[in-house]
CSV table of C-alpha atoms in Angstrom, one decimal:
chain,number,residue,atom,x,y,z
A,9,MET,CA,-5.3,0.2,74.7
A,10,ALA,CA,-8.2,-1.8,73.1
A,11,GLU,CA,-11.7,-0.4,73.3
A,12,ALA,CA,-13.9,-2.2,75.8
A,13,PRO,CA,-16.3,-4.7,74.3
A,14,PRO,CA,-19.9,-3.7,73.5
A,15,THR,CA,-22.5,-4.0,76.0
A,16,MET,CA,-25.7,-5.7,75.5
A,17,VAL,CA,-28.6,-3.3,76.3
A,18,PHE,CA,-32.2,-4.0,76.7
A,19,VAL,CA,-34.7,-1.3,75.9
A,20,TYR,CA,-38.2,-1.4,76.4
A,21,GLY,CA,-39.5,2.1,75.6
A,22,THR,CA,-38.7,5.2,73.6
A,23,LEU,CA,-35.5,3.8,72.6
A,24,LYS,CA,-37.3,0.9,70.6
A,25,ARG,CA,-37.1,1.2,66.7
A,26,GLY,CA,-39.9,3.4,65.4
A,27,PHE,CA,-40.1,5.3,68.9
A,28,PRO,CA,-39.2,8.9,69.7
A,29,ASN,CA,-35.6,8.3,71.1
A,30,HIS,CA,-34.5,5.4,68.8
A,31,PRO,CA,-32.6,7.9,66.4
A,32,LEU,CA,-30.0,8.1,69.5
A,33,LEU,CA,-29.3,4.4,69.1
A,34,ALA,CA,-29.3,4.5,65.2
A,35,ALA,CA,-26.7,7.2,65.2
A,36,SER,CA,-24.6,5.6,67.6
A,37,ALA,CA,-24.3,2.4,65.3
A,38,SER,CA,-25.6,0.2,68.0
A,39,PRO,CA,-26.6,-2.9,66.3
A,40,PHE,CA,-30.0,-4.5,66.9
A,41,ALA,CA,-29.5,-7.9,68.1
A,42,GLY,CA,-33.3,-9.1,68.5
A,43,ALA,CA,-36.5,-8.7,69.8
A,44,VAL,CA,-36.6,-10.0,73.6
A,45,SER,CA,-38.5,-10.3,76.7
A,46,THR,CA,-37.6,-10.3,80.4
A,47,ALA,CA,-36.7,-13.7,81.8
A,48,ALA,CA,-38.2,-12.9,85.0
A,49,PRO,CA,-41.4,-10.8,85.9
A,50,ALA,CA,-40.7,-7.1,86.4
A,51,SER,CA,-43.0,-4.0,86.5
A,52,LEU,CA,-43.3,-1.3,84.1
A,53,VAL,CA,-45.3,1.6,84.7
A,54,ILE,CA,-45.9,4.9,82.7
A,55,GLY,CA,-44.8,8.1,84.6
A,56,PRO,CA,-44.7,11.8,84.1
A,57,TYR,CA,-44.2,12.9,80.3
A,58,SER,CA,-45.5,9.3,79.3
A,59,VAL,CA,-42.0,8.2,80.3
A,60,PRO,CA,-41.9,4.3,80.8
A,61,PHE,CA,-40.3,3.1,84.0
A,62,LEU,CA,-38.8,-0.4,84.6
A,63,LEU,CA,-39.1,-1.2,88.2
A,64,PRO,CA,-37.7,-4.0,90.5
A,65,THR,CA,-41.1,-6.2,90.9
A,66,PRO,CA,-42.2,-4.7,94.5
A,67,SER,CA,-44.2,-7.9,95.4
A,68,SER,CA,-44.1,-11.6,94.6
A,69,SER,CA,-47.7,-11.3,93.4
A,70,SER,CA,-47.0,-8.4,90.7
A,71,GLY,CA,-44.8,-8.2,87.6
A,72,ARG,CA,-44.9,-9.2,84.0
A,73,LEU,CA,-42.2,-10.3,81.5
A,74,ILE,CA,-41.7,-7.1,79.6
A,75,SER,CA,-41.1,-7.1,75.9
A,76,GLY,CA,-38.4,-5.0,74.3
A,77,GLU,CA,-35.2,-5.1,72.2
A,78,LEU,CA,-31.8,-5.9,72.5
A,79,TYR,CA,-28.9,-3.8,71.0
A,80,SER,CA,-25.0,-4.0,71.1
A,81,ALA,CA,-23.8,-0.6,72.5
A,82,SER,CA,-20.1,0.4,72.3
A,83,PRO,CA,-18.8,2.3,75.4
A,84,LEU,CA,-19.5,5.8,73.5
A,85,ALA,CA,-23.0,4.7,72.7
A,86,LEU,CA,-23.6,3.6,76.3
A,87,ALA,CA,-22.3,7.0,77.6
A,88,LYS,CA,-24.9,8.7,75.3
A,89,LEU,CA,-27.7,6.5,76.6
A,90,ASP,CA,-26.6,7.2,80.3
A,91,ALA,CA,-26.8,10.9,79.7
A,92,LEU,CA,-30.3,10.6,78.0
A,93,GLU,CA,-31.4,8.3,80.9
A,94,GLY,CA,-29.9,10.8,83.4
A,95,THR,CA,-28.1,8.2,85.3
A,96,HIS,CA,-25.7,11.2,86.8
A,97,ILE,CA,-28.7,12.6,88.5
A,98,GLY,CA,-30.5,9.7,89.9
A,99,VAL,CA,-33.3,9.4,87.4
A,100,TYR,CA,-32.3,5.9,86.3
A,101,GLU,CA,-29.7,3.4,87.2
A,102,ARG,CA,-28.4,0.8,84.5
A,103,ARG,CA,-28.7,-2.7,86.1
A,104,ARG,CA,-28.0,-6.1,84.9
A,105,LEU,CA,-31.1,-8.6,84.0
A,106,THR,CA,-31.5,-11.7,81.9
A,107,VAL,CA,-33.6,-11.4,78.6
A,108,VAL,CA,-34.7,-14.1,76.3
A,109,VAL,CA,-34.5,-13.9,72.6
A,110,ASP,CA,-37.9,-14.5,71.0
A,111,GLY,CA,-37.9,-17.5,68.7
A,112,SER,CA,-34.6,-19.0,69.9
A,113,GLY,CA,-35.3,-18.8,73.6
A,114,GLU,CA,-31.8,-18.0,74.2
A,115,ALA,CA,-31.0,-16.4,77.5
A,116,VAL,CA,-28.7,-13.3,77.1
A,117,GLU,CA,-27.3,-11.1,80.0
A,118,ALA,CA,-27.9,-7.4,79.4
A,119,GLU,CA,-28.1,-4.2,81.1
A,120,ALA,CA,-31.3,-2.1,81.3
A,121,TYR,CA,-32.4,1.1,82.8
A,122,PHE,CA,-34.3,0.8,85.9
A,123,ALA,CA,-36.2,3.7,87.8
A,124,HIS,CA,-33.7,4.8,90.6
A,125,PRO,CA,-34.7,3.0,94.0
A,126,SER,CA,-35.0,6.3,95.8
A,127,TYR,CA,-38.2,6.7,94.2
A,128,ALA,CA,-39.2,3.4,92.4
A,129,GLU,CA,-41.5,1.8,94.9
A,130,ALA,CA,-43.4,5.2,95.5
A,131,LEU,CA,-43.8,5.6,91.8
A,132,TRP,CA,-45.2,2.1,91.5
A,133,ARG,CA,-47.9,2.9,94.2
A,134,ARG,CA,-48.4,6.3,92.6
A,135,CYS,CA,-49.1,5.2,89.3
A,136,GLY,CA,-51.6,2.7,90.6
A,137,GLY,CA,-49.6,-0.5,91.7
A,138,GLU,CA,-50.3,-4.0,90.0
A,139,ALA,CA,-53.3,-2.5,88.2
A,140,ALA,CA,-51.0,0.0,86.3
A,141,GLU,CA,-48.4,-2.6,85.3
A,142,ILE,CA,-47.9,-3.1,81.6
A,143,GLY,CA,-45.9,-5.6,79.5
A,144,GLU,CA,-45.2,-3.4,76.7
A,145,TYR,CA,-44.6,0.2,76.0
A,146,THR,CA,-46.7,0.8,72.7
A,147,MET,CA,-47.1,3.5,69.9
A,148,ASP,CA,-50.2,4.7,72.1
A,149,HIS,CA,-48.0,5.4,75.1
A,150,ALA,CA,-45.5,7.2,72.8
A,151,ALA,CA,-48.0,9.5,71.2
A,152,ARG,CA,-48.3,11.0,74.7
A,153,TYR,CA,-44.6,11.0,75.1
A,154,VAL,CA,-43.1,14.6,75.7
A,155,PRO,CA,-39.4,14.7,74.7
A,156,PRO,CA,-36.6,16.1,76.6
A,157,SER,CA,-36.6,19.3,74.3
A,158,GLY,CA,-40.6,19.8,75.7
A,159,ARG,CA,-39.6,19.6,79.2
A,160,SER,CA,-37.8,21.6,81.8
A,161,PRO,CA,-33.9,21.6,80.9
A,162,GLY,CA,-32.4,18.2,80.4
A,163,ALA,CA,-32.8,15.3,82.5
A,164,ALA,CA,-33.3,17.3,85.4
A,165,GLY,CA,-36.5,18.2,84.1
A,166,LEU,CA,-37.6,14.6,84.3
A,167,ILE,CA,-36.4,14.1,87.7
A,168,ASP,CA,-38.2,17.5,89.1
A,169,ALA,CA,-41.5,16.0,87.4
A,170,ILE,CA,-41.2,12.7,89.1
A,171,HIS,CA,-40.8,14.5,92.4
A,172,GLY,CA,-43.8,16.7,91.8
A,173,PHE,CA,-45.9,13.6,90.6
A,174,LEU,CA,-45.0,11.7,93.8
A,175,ALA,CA,-45.9,14.7,95.7
A,176,THR,CA,-49.7,14.7,94.3
A,177,THR,CA,-52.3,12.4,95.1
A,178,PRO,CA,-54.1,10.4,92.2
A,179,ASP,CA,-57.5,12.8,92.6
A,180,ASN,CA,-55.5,16.0,92.5
């Protein structure tokens, strides 16, 4: 039985080259396919632990084109990414989107990790809505990033932090 073909994956945060979780992609031999941006506006906010969250655009007036990178991930690499992103416990969900390759303008169908819909809109509001949206996760954001090893155990530590973050008000 032949192995499934690679999946094109759009990364926009800690998995980019030079960022804290990129070694996971490098170790899985997922080839870099180019610098890209989303074809349609989306919302990107920074949540607990300085973790970036790509959200479906909550309203027609908000959202930006999000910069990131495109990788070709094997089924094994995709399974490792799903584990990191906590898809099994509802932290993120992998969804299709179209990205545009910088320079060539070629449109490519890819998958990306979006905040789970069970909390996405509440997270957007709690982060400050449209005023908090960014177009790119930068090294300044990554400097405040807390890796999974510095949190409560595994991906569950992140979902617990999200729920706690949503339960507080901005001035608490």
